[in-house]
Amino acid sequence: MIRSGLFRSYCYLLAFGGGFSVMLLEMCAFRVLQTNFGSSIYVTGVLLALIMIALSAGYYLGGAISKRSSSLGVLFLQLVGAVLYAALVDGVLAEPVLDWSFGLRKAMPNLLAAQSIPPSVATFILYFVPMIILSQISPYLIKVMSVVAARDAKDASVTSEAAVGATSGNLMAISTIGSIVGTLLPSFVLIPHFGVGGTMRVFKLFIVLLLVLGWAVAASRQRALMAITAAVSIIALVIAPRPAMSSEPVQENQRTLVFESESHYGNVKVFRELDGDGDEELVLMPWRGYEHSQVHPKKPLKNQFTTAHINVGVVRGAKKYLLLGTALGGVASALMDLDPSVEVTAVEIDPLLVDLAKKYAPRLENPHVKFVVDDARVFLRETQETYDYIIADIFAGEQVPVHCISLEFWQLVKKRLAPHGVLHMNTNLMDNYVPDGLAEEEAFSASRHLQSSLLHAGFASLFQSEFFLHGHLYAFAEPTEPAALRAELADYARVENHSTDVRASAALAALTLVPVPDGRRAVRPFSDAWVPDHLLHLKQNFGGHLKSIVHAKDKPAWAEFEHRTDLHAIVARHYVEFASSDGPTVDALQRYMKGPGGTRYCEDVERWMNQSQESPYPDLAKYFHTLALEDCHAKIVEEKHATGPFARYLDAAWNISENRAAAALPSLLEMSNSLRRM
């Protein structure tokens, strides 16, 4: 016979273990989905909804099974199933399932489906089964313990009903305590120190211990079954560990994986490859499928996307820089390579990335570089320093975190900026000007809401460049005229003893920076009270803008627009042509550019530039998207061997995109001369 007190204590331990294990798995699931699919509200909602469905199903099944049996042996068998399934997933299925489900994004019809269906599939396969099993524990134990309580009661007719209520309350309370521990322990100890793989081993070990203890308290006729289940679980624990991450070089496609580890904020990979010139390049991948940044460790200024972060600061002679987000230290390395005497404060929330930056960017071993491990917004609230140039390059996955894009955040940034200071932001957003004047109802543009936030925060002048399709945004503390800024950049580019890489970057900025109109204030600014996270994930929202243009062609204003010869009208007509026939998507644009429609598009732009009486570059920066650059370069430069102004622009832009500043610079200087006539 089992002593009731010992049995009751063990049941309470099982209830604690059920709550603990459910939340431990949930925290692991959050981390796995975050590092593979991002941290959008879609991913979070999908995970929570599926877990709630699994819990509901488990509660129902636990109650239904308890009607047929009150033996713990049935429950133990299911726990063995949970351990075996977790071992199979952790040791074999996890990576193939995540790879396959991530690949489903390309097959999805729209952004909402791409953000929600693939993580739903991954969650269902990886976590649904053990969640259902673990959630059966509490309802099953209520039946088991109620039977024991009723048997032990002197007056069963009176106390059995009371026993059910008391037993249920006690079990749910203890299960909830287990859930609290299962939330906090993985969050602050297990995942930060041992990663998801180590945390899953803790889960399996914990279930095995519960089974071993169950063997100790079970009746003799149940011990044989318990011994078998415990042995099977121990075998699963031992033979199916998650493959360990390694920092040893591993060849993967055309690049070498030189580092892989789990940080506090995701799975971090660093690849080494050679660029087209044979120079070493490091690529940071903070989550599956997303390359955050590229760094040339031996030539930090070579990467033109990186150099675009600092060009205005260098041209204006900034001496004190604040970097909010450092990744592999590309921007800080570029600054040190150019002028080791400038002061750089680099704020990065992930301590692993700080270590990697120091490891792979030796120029950062400089007393003028100060690393701070902190959240950018917290740092801004606490520091009293001011800076000449602030660079905000903050991302959670592919998106700026909502607390670092609001009006209140930019007000903090503005306070930390010197009176003549400049803010540069890598937004990963795109401001599309083609629908302007056409669409009766504008598509959502996160870029314009962000611009409004900056203007409301007190920045006097804004400029944006779409050349790299990442929305490089420059915000000036003092009023800045476009002509004066362009001249300042172009003048710097003409000085031969300046860095060739920075000269090319400055000249390109002179050609591509577009002033943001002050009327953007009328757009609702992002704020702590309003940041529509689900819309922020639209990023460029190219499809939405294309739809608005297609709808505009049926309006009376289109007749006039259709016969105009300016670049805005040319681009709009071609966009309507492919979007109406092939769909309003980036893929449709790329297909169009490969065919005869793309040839006509490139030739129309070439003809417009040849006939332009004024400098064409401000309009080119607004309406000619870099999405068409590669195909127009192939059609105009490589096939036609054209030598006119459009060919010069395409060739220079192509060289910039390939990080060949020296090859691009002569044409960029020639083109920037036209700005003096504006």
CSV table of N, CA, C and O in Angstrom, one decimal, residues 40 42 101-119 534 537-539 541-544 547 584-587:
chain,number,residue,atom,x,y,z
A,40,SER,N,7.9,39.6,-34.3
A,40,SER,CA,6.8,40.4,-34.7
A,40,SER,C,5.6,39.9,-33.8
A,40,SER,O,5.5,38.9,-33.2
A,42,TYR,N,2.9,39.0,-35.0
A,42,TYR,CA,2.3,37.8,-35.6
A,42,TYR,C,2.9,36.6,-35.0
A,42,TYR,O,2.2,35.6,-34.7
A,101,SER,N,10.1,25.0,-42.7
A,101,SER,CA,9.0,25.9,-42.4
A,101,SER,C,9.4,27.4,-42.8
A,101,SER,O,8.6,28.2,-43.3
A,102,PHE,N,10.7,27.7,-42.6
A,102,PHE,CA,11.2,29.0,-43.0
A,102,PHE,C,11.1,29.2,-44.5
A,102,PHE,O,10.7,30.3,-45.0
A,103,GLY,N,11.4,28.1,-45.2
A,103,GLY,CA,11.3,28.2,-46.7
A,103,GLY,C,9.8,28.4,-47.2
A,103,GLY,O,9.6,28.8,-48.3
A,104,LEU,N,8.9,28.0,-46.3
A,104,LEU,CA,7.5,28.2,-46.7
A,104,LEU,C,7.1,29.7,-46.9
A,104,LEU,O,6.1,30.0,-47.6
A,105,ARG,N,7.9,30.6,-46.4
A,105,ARG,CA,7.6,32.0,-46.5
A,105,ARG,C,7.5,32.5,-47.9
A,105,ARG,O,6.7,33.3,-48.3
A,106,LYS,N,8.4,31.9,-48.8
A,106,LYS,CA,8.4,32.3,-50.2
A,106,LYS,C,7.1,31.9,-50.9
A,106,LYS,O,6.8,32.4,-52.0
A,107,ALA,N,6.4,30.9,-50.4
A,107,ALA,CA,5.2,30.4,-51.1
A,107,ALA,C,4.0,31.0,-50.6
A,107,ALA,O,2.9,30.8,-51.1
A,108,MET,N,4.1,31.9,-49.6
A,108,MET,CA,2.9,32.6,-49.1
A,108,MET,C,2.4,33.7,-50.0
A,108,MET,O,3.2,34.4,-50.6
A,109,PRO,N,1.1,33.9,-50.0
A,109,PRO,CA,0.5,34.9,-51.0
A,109,PRO,C,0.7,36.3,-50.5
A,109,PRO,O,0.6,37.2,-51.3
A,110,ASN,N,0.9,36.6,-49.2
A,110,ASN,CA,1.1,37.9,-48.8
A,110,ASN,C,1.9,38.0,-47.5
A,110,ASN,O,2.3,36.9,-46.9
A,111,LEU,N,2.2,39.2,-47.0
A,111,LEU,CA,3.0,39.3,-45.8
A,111,LEU,C,2.4,38.7,-44.6
A,111,LEU,O,3.1,38.1,-43.8
A,112,LEU,N,1.1,38.9,-44.4
A,112,LEU,CA,0.4,38.4,-43.2
A,112,LEU,C,0.6,36.8,-43.2
A,112,LEU,O,0.9,36.3,-42.1
A,113,ALA,N,0.4,36.2,-44.3
A,113,ALA,CA,0.6,34.7,-44.3
A,113,ALA,C,2.0,34.3,-44.1
A,113,ALA,O,2.3,33.4,-43.4
A,114,ALA,N,3.0,35.1,-44.7
A,114,ALA,CA,4.4,34.8,-44.5
A,114,ALA,C,4.8,34.9,-43.1
A,114,ALA,O,5.7,34.2,-42.6
A,115,GLN,N,4.2,35.9,-42.4
A,115,GLN,CA,4.6,36.1,-41.0
A,115,GLN,C,3.9,35.2,-40.0
A,115,GLN,O,4.4,35.0,-38.9
A,116,SER,N,2.8,34.5,-40.4
A,116,SER,CA,2.0,33.8,-39.4
A,116,SER,C,2.0,32.3,-39.7
A,116,SER,O,2.1,31.4,-38.8
A,117,ILE,N,1.9,31.8,-41.0
A,117,ILE,CA,1.7,30.4,-41.3
A,117,ILE,C,3.0,29.6,-41.0
A,117,ILE,O,3.0,28.6,-40.4
A,118,PRO,N,4.2,30.0,-41.5
A,118,PRO,CA,5.4,29.2,-41.3
A,118,PRO,C,5.7,29.1,-39.8
A,118,PRO,O,6.0,27.9,-39.4
A,119,PRO,N,5.6,30.1,-38.9
A,119,PRO,CA,5.9,29.8,-37.5
A,119,PRO,C,4.8,29.0,-36.9
A,119,PRO,O,5.1,28.2,-35.9
A,534,HIS,N,2.3,45.4,-36.3
A,534,HIS,CA,1.9,44.5,-37.5
A,534,HIS,C,2.1,45.3,-38.8
A,534,HIS,O,2.4,44.6,-39.8
A,537,HIS,N,6.0,45.9,-39.9
A,537,HIS,CA,6.7,44.8,-40.6
A,537,HIS,C,6.4,44.8,-42.1
A,537,HIS,O,7.0,44.0,-42.8
A,538,LEU,N,5.6,45.7,-42.5
A,538,LEU,CA,5.5,45.9,-44.0
A,538,LEU,C,6.7,46.5,-44.6
A,538,LEU,O,7.0,46.3,-45.8
A,539,LYS,N,7.5,47.1,-43.8
A,539,LYS,CA,8.8,47.7,-44.2
A,539,LYS,C,8.6,48.6,-45.4
A,539,LYS,O,8.1,49.7,-45.4
A,541,ASN,N,6.7,48.0,-48.0
A,541,ASN,CA,5.3,48.0,-48.5
A,541,ASN,C,5.2,48.3,-49.9
A,541,ASN,O,4.3,49.1,-50.4
A,542,PHE,N,6.1,47.7,-50.7
A,542,PHE,CA,6.2,48.0,-52.1
A,542,PHE,C,4.9,47.6,-52.8
A,542,PHE,O,4.3,48.3,-53.7
A,543,GLY,N,4.3,46.4,-52.4
A,543,GLY,CA,3.1,46.0,-53.0
A,543,GLY,C,1.9,46.9,-52.7
A,543,GLY,O,1.1,47.1,-53.6
A,544,GLY,N,1.8,47.4,-51.5
A,544,GLY,CA,0.8,48.4,-51.2
A,544,GLY,C,0.8,49.6,-52.0
A,544,GLY,O,-0.2,50.1,-52.5
A,547,LYS,N,-0.3,48.8,-55.6
A,547,LYS,CA,-1.8,48.7,-55.7
A,547,LYS,C,-2.4,50.1,-55.8
A,547,LYS,O,-3.4,50.3,-56.5
A,584,PRO,N,0.9,43.3,-58.3
A,584,PRO,CA,1.7,44.4,-57.6
A,584,PRO,C,2.7,43.8,-56.6
A,584,PRO,O,2.5,44.0,-55.4
A,585,THR,N,3.7,43.2,-57.1
A,585,THR,CA,4.7,42.6,-56.2
A,585,THR,C,6.1,43.0,-56.7
A,585,THR,O,6.3,43.3,-57.9
A,586,VAL,N,7.1,42.8,-55.8
A,586,VAL,CA,8.5,43.0,-56.2
A,586,VAL,C,8.9,42.0,-57.2
A,586,VAL,O,9.7,42.2,-58.1
A,587,ASP,N,8.5,40.7,-57.0
A,587,ASP,CA,8.8,39.7,-58.0
A,587,ASP,C,8.3,40.0,-59.4
A,587,ASP,O,9.0,39.7,-60.4
